[in-house]
Short mmCIF file of C-alpha atoms in Angstrom, two decimals:
data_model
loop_
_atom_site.label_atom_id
_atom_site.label_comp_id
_atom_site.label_asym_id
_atom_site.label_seq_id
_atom_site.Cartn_x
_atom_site.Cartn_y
_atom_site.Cartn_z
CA UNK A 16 0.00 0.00 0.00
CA UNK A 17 0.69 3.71 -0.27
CA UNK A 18 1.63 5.77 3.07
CA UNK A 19 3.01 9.03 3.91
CA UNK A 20 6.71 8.48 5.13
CA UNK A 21 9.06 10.80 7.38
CA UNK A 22 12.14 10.96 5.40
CA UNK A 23 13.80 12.68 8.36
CA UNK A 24 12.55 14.91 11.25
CA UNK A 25 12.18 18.12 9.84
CA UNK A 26 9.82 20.44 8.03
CA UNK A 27 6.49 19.83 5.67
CA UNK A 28 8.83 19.07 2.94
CA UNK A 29 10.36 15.75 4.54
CA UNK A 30 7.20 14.36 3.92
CA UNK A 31 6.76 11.96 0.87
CA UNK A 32 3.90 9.25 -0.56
CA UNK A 33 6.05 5.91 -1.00
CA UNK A 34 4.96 2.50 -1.03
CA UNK A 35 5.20 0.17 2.03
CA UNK A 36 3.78 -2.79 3.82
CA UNK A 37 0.33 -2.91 4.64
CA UNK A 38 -0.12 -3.23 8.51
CA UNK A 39 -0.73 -6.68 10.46
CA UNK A 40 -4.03 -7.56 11.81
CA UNK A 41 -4.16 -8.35 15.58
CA UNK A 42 -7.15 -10.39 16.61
CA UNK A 43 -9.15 -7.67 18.04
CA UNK A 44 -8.32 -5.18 14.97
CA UNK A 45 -10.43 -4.43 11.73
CA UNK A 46 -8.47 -3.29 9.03
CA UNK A 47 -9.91 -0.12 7.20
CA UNK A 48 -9.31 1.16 3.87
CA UNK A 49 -9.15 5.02 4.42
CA UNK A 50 -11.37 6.94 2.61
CA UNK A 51 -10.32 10.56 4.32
CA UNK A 52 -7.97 11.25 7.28
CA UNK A 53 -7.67 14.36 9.24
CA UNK A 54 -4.50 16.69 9.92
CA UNK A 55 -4.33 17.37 13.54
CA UNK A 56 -1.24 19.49 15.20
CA UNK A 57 0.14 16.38 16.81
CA UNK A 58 0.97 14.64 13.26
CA UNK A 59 3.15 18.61 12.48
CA UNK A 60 4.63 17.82 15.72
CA UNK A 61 5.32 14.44 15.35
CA UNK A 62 6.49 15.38 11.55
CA UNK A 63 9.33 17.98 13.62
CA UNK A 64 10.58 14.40 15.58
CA UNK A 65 9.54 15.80 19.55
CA UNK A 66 5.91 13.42 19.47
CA UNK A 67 6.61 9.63 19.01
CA UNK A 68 3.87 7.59 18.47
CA UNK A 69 3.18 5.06 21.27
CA UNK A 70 5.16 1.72 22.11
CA UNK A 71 3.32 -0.60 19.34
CA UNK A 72 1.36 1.66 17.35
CA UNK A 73 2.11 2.50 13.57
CA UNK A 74 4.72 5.17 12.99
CA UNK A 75 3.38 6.72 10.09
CA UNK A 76 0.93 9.84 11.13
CA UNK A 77 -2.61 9.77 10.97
CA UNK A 78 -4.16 9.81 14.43
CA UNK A 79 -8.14 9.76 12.75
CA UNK A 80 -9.35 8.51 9.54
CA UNK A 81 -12.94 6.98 8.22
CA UNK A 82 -13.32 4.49 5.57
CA UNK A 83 -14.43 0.79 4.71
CA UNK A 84 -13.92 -2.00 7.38
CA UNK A 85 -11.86 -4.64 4.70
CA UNK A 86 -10.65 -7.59 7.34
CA UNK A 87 -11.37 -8.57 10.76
CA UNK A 88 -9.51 -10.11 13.54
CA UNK A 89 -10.83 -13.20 15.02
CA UNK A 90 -12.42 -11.75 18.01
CA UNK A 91 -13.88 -8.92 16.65
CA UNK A 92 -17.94 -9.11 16.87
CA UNK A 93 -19.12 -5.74 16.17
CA UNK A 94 -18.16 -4.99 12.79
CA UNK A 95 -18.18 -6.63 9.51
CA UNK A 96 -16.59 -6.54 6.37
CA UNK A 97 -17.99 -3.58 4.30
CA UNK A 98 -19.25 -1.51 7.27
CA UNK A 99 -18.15 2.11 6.85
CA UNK A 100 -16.76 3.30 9.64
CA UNK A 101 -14.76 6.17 11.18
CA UNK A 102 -11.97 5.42 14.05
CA UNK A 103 -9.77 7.16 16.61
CA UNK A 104 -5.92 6.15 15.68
CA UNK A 105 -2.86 5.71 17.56
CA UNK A 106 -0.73 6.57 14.27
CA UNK A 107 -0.91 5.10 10.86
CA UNK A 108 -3.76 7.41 9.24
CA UNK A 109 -1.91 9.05 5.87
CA UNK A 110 -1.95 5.56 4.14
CA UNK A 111 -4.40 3.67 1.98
CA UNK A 112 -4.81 1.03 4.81
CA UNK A 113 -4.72 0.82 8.74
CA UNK A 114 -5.23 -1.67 11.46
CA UNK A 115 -7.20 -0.10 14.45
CA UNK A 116 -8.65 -1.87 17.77
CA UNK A 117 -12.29 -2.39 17.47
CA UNK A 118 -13.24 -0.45 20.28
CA UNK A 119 -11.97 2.88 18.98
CA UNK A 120 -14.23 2.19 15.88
CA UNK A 121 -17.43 4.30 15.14
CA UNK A 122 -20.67 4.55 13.26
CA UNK A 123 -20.58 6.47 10.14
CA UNK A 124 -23.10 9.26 11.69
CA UNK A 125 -26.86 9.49 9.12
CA UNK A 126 -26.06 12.86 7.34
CA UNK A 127 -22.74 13.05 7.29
CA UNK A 128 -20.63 11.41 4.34
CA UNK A 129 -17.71 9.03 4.85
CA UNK A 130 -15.30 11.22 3.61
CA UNK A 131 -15.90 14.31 5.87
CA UNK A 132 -16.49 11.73 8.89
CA UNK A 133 -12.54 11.53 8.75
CA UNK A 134 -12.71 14.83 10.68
CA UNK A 135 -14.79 13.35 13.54
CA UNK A 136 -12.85 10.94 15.90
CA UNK A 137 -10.24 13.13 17.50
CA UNK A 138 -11.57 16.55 17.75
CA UNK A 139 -14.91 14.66 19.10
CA UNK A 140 -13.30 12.43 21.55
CA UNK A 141 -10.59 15.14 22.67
CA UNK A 142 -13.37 17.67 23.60
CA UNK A 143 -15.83 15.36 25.17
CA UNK A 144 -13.19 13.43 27.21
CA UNK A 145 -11.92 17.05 28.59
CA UNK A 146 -14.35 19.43 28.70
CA UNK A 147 -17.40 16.61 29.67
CA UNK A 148 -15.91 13.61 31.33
CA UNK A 149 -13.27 15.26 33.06
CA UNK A 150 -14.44 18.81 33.68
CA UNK A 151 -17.63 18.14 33.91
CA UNK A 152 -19.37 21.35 31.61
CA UNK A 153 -22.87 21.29 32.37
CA UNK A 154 -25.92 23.69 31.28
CA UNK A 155 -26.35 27.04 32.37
CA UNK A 156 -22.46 27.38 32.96
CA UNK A 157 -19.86 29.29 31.03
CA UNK A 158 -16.98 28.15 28.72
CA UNK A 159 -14.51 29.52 26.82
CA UNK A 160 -12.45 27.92 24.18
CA UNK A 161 -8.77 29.48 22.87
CA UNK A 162 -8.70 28.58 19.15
CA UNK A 163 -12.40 28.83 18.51
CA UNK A 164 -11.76 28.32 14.48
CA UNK A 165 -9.66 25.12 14.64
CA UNK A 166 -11.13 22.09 14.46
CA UNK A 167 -11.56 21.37 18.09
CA UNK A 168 -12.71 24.96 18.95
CA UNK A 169 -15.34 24.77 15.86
CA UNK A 170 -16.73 21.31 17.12
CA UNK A 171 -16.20 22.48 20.86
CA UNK A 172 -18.47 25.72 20.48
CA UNK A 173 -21.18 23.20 18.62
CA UNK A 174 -21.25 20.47 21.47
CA UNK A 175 -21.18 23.08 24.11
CA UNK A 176 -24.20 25.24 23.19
CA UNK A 177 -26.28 21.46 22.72
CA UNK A 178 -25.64 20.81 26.44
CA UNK A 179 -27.03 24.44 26.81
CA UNK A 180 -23.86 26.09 27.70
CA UNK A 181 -22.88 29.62 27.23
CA UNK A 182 -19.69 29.60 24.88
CA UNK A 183 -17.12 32.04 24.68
CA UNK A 184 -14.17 32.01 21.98
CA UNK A 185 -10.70 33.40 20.95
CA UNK A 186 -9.76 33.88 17.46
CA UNK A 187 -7.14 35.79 15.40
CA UNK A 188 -9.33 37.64 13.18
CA UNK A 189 -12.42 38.66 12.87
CA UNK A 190 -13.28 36.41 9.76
CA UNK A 191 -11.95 33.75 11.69
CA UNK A 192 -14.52 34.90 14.74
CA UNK A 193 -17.27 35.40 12.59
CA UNK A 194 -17.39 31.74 11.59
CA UNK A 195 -17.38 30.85 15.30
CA UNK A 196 -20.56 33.19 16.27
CA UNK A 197 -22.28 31.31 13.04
CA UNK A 198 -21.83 27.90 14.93
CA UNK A 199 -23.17 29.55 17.75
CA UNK A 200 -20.70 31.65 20.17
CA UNK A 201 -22.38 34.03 22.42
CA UNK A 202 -19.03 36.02 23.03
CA UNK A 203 -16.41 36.24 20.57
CA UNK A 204 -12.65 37.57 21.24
CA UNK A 205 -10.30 38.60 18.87
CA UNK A 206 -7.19 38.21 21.37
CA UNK A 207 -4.76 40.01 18.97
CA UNK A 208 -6.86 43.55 18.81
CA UNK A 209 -8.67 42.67 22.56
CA UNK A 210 -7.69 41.09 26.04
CA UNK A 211 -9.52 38.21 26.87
CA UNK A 212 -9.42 38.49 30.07
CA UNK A 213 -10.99 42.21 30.64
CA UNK A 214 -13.71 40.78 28.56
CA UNK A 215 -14.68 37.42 30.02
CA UNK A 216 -15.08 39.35 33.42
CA UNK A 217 -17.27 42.34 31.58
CA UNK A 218 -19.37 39.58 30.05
CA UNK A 219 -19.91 37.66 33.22
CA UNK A 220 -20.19 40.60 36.04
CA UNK A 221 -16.94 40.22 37.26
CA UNK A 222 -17.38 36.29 38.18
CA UNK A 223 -15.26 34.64 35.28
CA UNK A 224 -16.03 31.74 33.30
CA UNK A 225 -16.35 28.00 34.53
CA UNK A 226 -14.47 25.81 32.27
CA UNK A 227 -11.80 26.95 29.76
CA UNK A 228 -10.32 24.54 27.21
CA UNK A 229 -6.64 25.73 26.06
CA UNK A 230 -4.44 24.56 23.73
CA UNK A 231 -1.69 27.26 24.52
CA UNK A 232 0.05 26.14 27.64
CA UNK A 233 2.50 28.44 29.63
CA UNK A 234 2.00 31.63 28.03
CA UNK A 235 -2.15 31.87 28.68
CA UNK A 236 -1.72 30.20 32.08
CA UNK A 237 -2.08 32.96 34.33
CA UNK A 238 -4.61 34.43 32.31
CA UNK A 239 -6.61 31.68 32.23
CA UNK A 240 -6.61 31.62 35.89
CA UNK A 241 -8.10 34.97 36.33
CA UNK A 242 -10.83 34.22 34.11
CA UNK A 243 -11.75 31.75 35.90
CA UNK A 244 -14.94 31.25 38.24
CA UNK A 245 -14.79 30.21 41.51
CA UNK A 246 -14.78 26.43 41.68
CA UNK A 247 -13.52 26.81 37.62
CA UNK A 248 -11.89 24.42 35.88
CA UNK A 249 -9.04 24.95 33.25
CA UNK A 250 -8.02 22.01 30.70
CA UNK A 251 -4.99 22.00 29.30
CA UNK A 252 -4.62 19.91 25.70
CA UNK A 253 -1.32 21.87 24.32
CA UNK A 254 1.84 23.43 24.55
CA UNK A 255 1.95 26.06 21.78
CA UNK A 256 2.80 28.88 23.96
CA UNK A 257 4.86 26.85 25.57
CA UNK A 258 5.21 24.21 28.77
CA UNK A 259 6.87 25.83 31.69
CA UNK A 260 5.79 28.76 34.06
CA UNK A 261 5.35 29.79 37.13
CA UNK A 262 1.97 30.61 38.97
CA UNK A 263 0.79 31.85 42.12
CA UNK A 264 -0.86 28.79 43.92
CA UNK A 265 -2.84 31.35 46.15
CA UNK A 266 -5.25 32.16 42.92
CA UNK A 267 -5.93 28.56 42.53
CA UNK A 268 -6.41 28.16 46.90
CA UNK A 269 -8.80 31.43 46.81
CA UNK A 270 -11.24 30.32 43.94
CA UNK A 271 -11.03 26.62 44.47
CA UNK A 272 -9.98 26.23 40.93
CA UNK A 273 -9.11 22.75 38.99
CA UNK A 274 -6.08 22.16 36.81
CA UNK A 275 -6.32 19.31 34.39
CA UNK A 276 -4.29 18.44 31.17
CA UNK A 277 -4.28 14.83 28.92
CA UNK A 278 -4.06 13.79 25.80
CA UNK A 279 -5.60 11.40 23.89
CA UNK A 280 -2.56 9.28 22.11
CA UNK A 281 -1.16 7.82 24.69
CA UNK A 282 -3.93 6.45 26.89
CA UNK A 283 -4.50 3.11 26.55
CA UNK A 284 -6.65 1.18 24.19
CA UNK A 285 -9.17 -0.05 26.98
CA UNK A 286 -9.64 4.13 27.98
CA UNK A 287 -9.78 5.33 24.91
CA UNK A 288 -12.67 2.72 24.00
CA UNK A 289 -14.55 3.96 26.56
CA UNK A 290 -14.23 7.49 25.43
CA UNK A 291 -15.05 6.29 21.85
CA UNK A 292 -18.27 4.28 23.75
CA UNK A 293 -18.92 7.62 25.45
CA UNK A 294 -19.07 9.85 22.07
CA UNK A 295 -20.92 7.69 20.69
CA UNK A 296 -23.59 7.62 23.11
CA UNK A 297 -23.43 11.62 24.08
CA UNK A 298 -22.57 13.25 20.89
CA UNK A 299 -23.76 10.94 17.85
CA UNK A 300 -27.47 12.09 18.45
CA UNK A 301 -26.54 15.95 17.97
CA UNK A 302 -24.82 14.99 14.88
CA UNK A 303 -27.98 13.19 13.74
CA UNK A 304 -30.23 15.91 14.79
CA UNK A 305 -28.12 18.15 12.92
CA UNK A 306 -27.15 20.32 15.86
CA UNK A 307 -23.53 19.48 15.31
CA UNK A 308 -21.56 19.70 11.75
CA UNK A 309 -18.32 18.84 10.87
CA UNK A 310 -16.56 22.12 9.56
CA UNK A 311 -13.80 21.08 6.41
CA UNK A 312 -12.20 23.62 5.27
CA UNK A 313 -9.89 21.97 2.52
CA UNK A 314 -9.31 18.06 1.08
CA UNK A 315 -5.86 17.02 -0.57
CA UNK A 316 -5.01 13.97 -1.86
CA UNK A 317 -2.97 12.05 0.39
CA UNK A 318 0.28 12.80 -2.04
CA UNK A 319 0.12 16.30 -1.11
CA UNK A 320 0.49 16.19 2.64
CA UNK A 321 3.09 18.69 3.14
CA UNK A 322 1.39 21.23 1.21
CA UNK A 323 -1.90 20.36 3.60
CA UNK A 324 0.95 20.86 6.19
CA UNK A 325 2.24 23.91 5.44
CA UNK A 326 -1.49 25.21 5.58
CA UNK A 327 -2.19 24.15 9.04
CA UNK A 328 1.52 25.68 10.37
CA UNK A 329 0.18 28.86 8.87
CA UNK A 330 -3.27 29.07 10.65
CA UNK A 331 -5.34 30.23 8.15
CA UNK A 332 -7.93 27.87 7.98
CA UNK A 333 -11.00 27.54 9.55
CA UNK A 334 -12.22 24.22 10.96
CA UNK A 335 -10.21 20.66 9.67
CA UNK A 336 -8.03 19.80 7.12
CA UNK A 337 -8.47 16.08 5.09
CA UNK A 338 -6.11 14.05 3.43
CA UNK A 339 -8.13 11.61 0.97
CA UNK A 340 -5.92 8.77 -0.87
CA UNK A 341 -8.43 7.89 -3.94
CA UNK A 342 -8.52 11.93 -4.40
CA UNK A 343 -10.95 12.98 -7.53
CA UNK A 344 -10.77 16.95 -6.99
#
């Protein structure tokens, strides 16, 4: 089969389409061929050598992809051959073919196409695992998401305002923020003309907001803290503004506040099945009902993943990026 390959740890260029061996089937692995698979900032990371994949998992990037189910392993029960499916991925999703565990396998949601369901697993399990399972986001509270045009923010503001939240959002520009009050923001932030702090305390007389999802790390964390709520609770899924800082423990003592940061990648395959269980039982129906939409900005065939690369390091898109390896324009 056909797979992206690191040549060498380096930039979007290292990147090349060669042919290699397809992967093994375990016994309780179904073996999809991929019909789309979404960029995420881990696989530019990973790309840069700093984000290996997990002990055991494929080492070519790719950590979503949907497609057609073409083998199972002996004791798989669930699926059959021919299902279309969409899956969460340790690694291995820029190829033609990939071996997955069955219990990070999903429905194809009614209404939404196989190829655009490549932009589902991660951003969907990522935000309900954080902002839901772990910080519990309920209705009638507050929430802000940093990065409200990415793909998580753009599926975050959408899940958030169907459990009857109040969403708030950062963006870069105002096109960019426009898009997110369209999905449904209430308060939208342009943090390069604005200060997002001032503003989440006008908006909320004074109090802050309760749970903040932030992909930025060091450089937001003592902002973050202030715009919290008492009781608040910050989740941290990046590093982009870096990983070390230093912060005053007495804000977090005063407002009772809750620090939290995971990823997804390197849990194991029994947790992230039930996270995959969890989605599929919490935020399948809004797709269904149409509440919640998968927001694609651009498809490239799977041969021109550094150029889809090089579009995501530059951050001017607007929701998720899709490699697709039988590309017809």
């Amino acid at each position: 089969m056909k797979a992206i390959v690191i040549t060498s740890p380096g930039g979007p260029e290292v990147l090349q389409l060669q042919e290699v061996d397809e992967p093994e089937l375990k016994d309780d692995e179904v073996l999809i061929k991929v019909e789309a698979s979404g960029l995420n900032q881990a696989d530019t990371v990973q790309r840069s050598g700093v984000y290996p994949p997990p002990k055991g998992a494929s080492h070519y990037l790719g950590v979503e992809c949907s497609g057609t189910i073409l083998a199972l392993g002996k004791s798989v029960s669930r699926w059959k051959i021919g299902d279309q499916v969409c899956a969460l991925l340790s690694g291995g999703g820029y190829a033609e073919k990939v071996a997955v565990p069955d219990g990070q396998v999903l429905p194809i949601p009614p209404g939404v196409s196989v190829k655009d369901a490549g932009s589902l697993p991660e951003v969907t399990c990522t935000v309900w695992s954080t902002v839901f399972m772990m910080s519990q986001l309920s209705a009638g509270e507050t929430f802000l998401v940093h990065g409200g045009s990415s793909g998580i923010g753009t599926f975050a503001i959408q899940i958030a305002k169907y459990y009857g939240a109040r969403v708030f959002v950062t963006a870069g520009s105002d096109k960019k923020l426009a898009v997110c009050k369209d999905l449904g923001a209430d308060v939208c932030i342009n943090y390069k003309t604005e200060d997002f702090v001032k503003r989440v305390k006008e908006e909320t007389g004074g109090k802050g907001v309760d749970v903040i999802l932030d992909h930025i790390g060091a450089s937001y964390l003592k902002q973050n803290i202030e715009s919290l709520n008492f009781d608040g609770r910050l989740f941290i899924i990046g590093t982009m503004g870096g990983s070390v800082t230093e912060v005053d423990l007495r804000a977090l003592l005063l407002k009772r506040l809750t620090v939290q940061s995971a990823g997804l990648r390197y849990r194991s395959p029994e947790n992230k099945a039930v996270i995959v269980s969890e989605v599929e039982k919490n935020v399948w129906p809004a797709i269904v009902a149409g509440r919640v939409k998968p927001v694609i900005y651009k498809y490239f065939p799977l041969s021109d993943a550094a150029e889809a690369h090089q579009l995501m390091e530059k951050s001017g898109h607007i929701g998720k990026l899709l490699l697709v390896p039988q590309f017809s324009g």
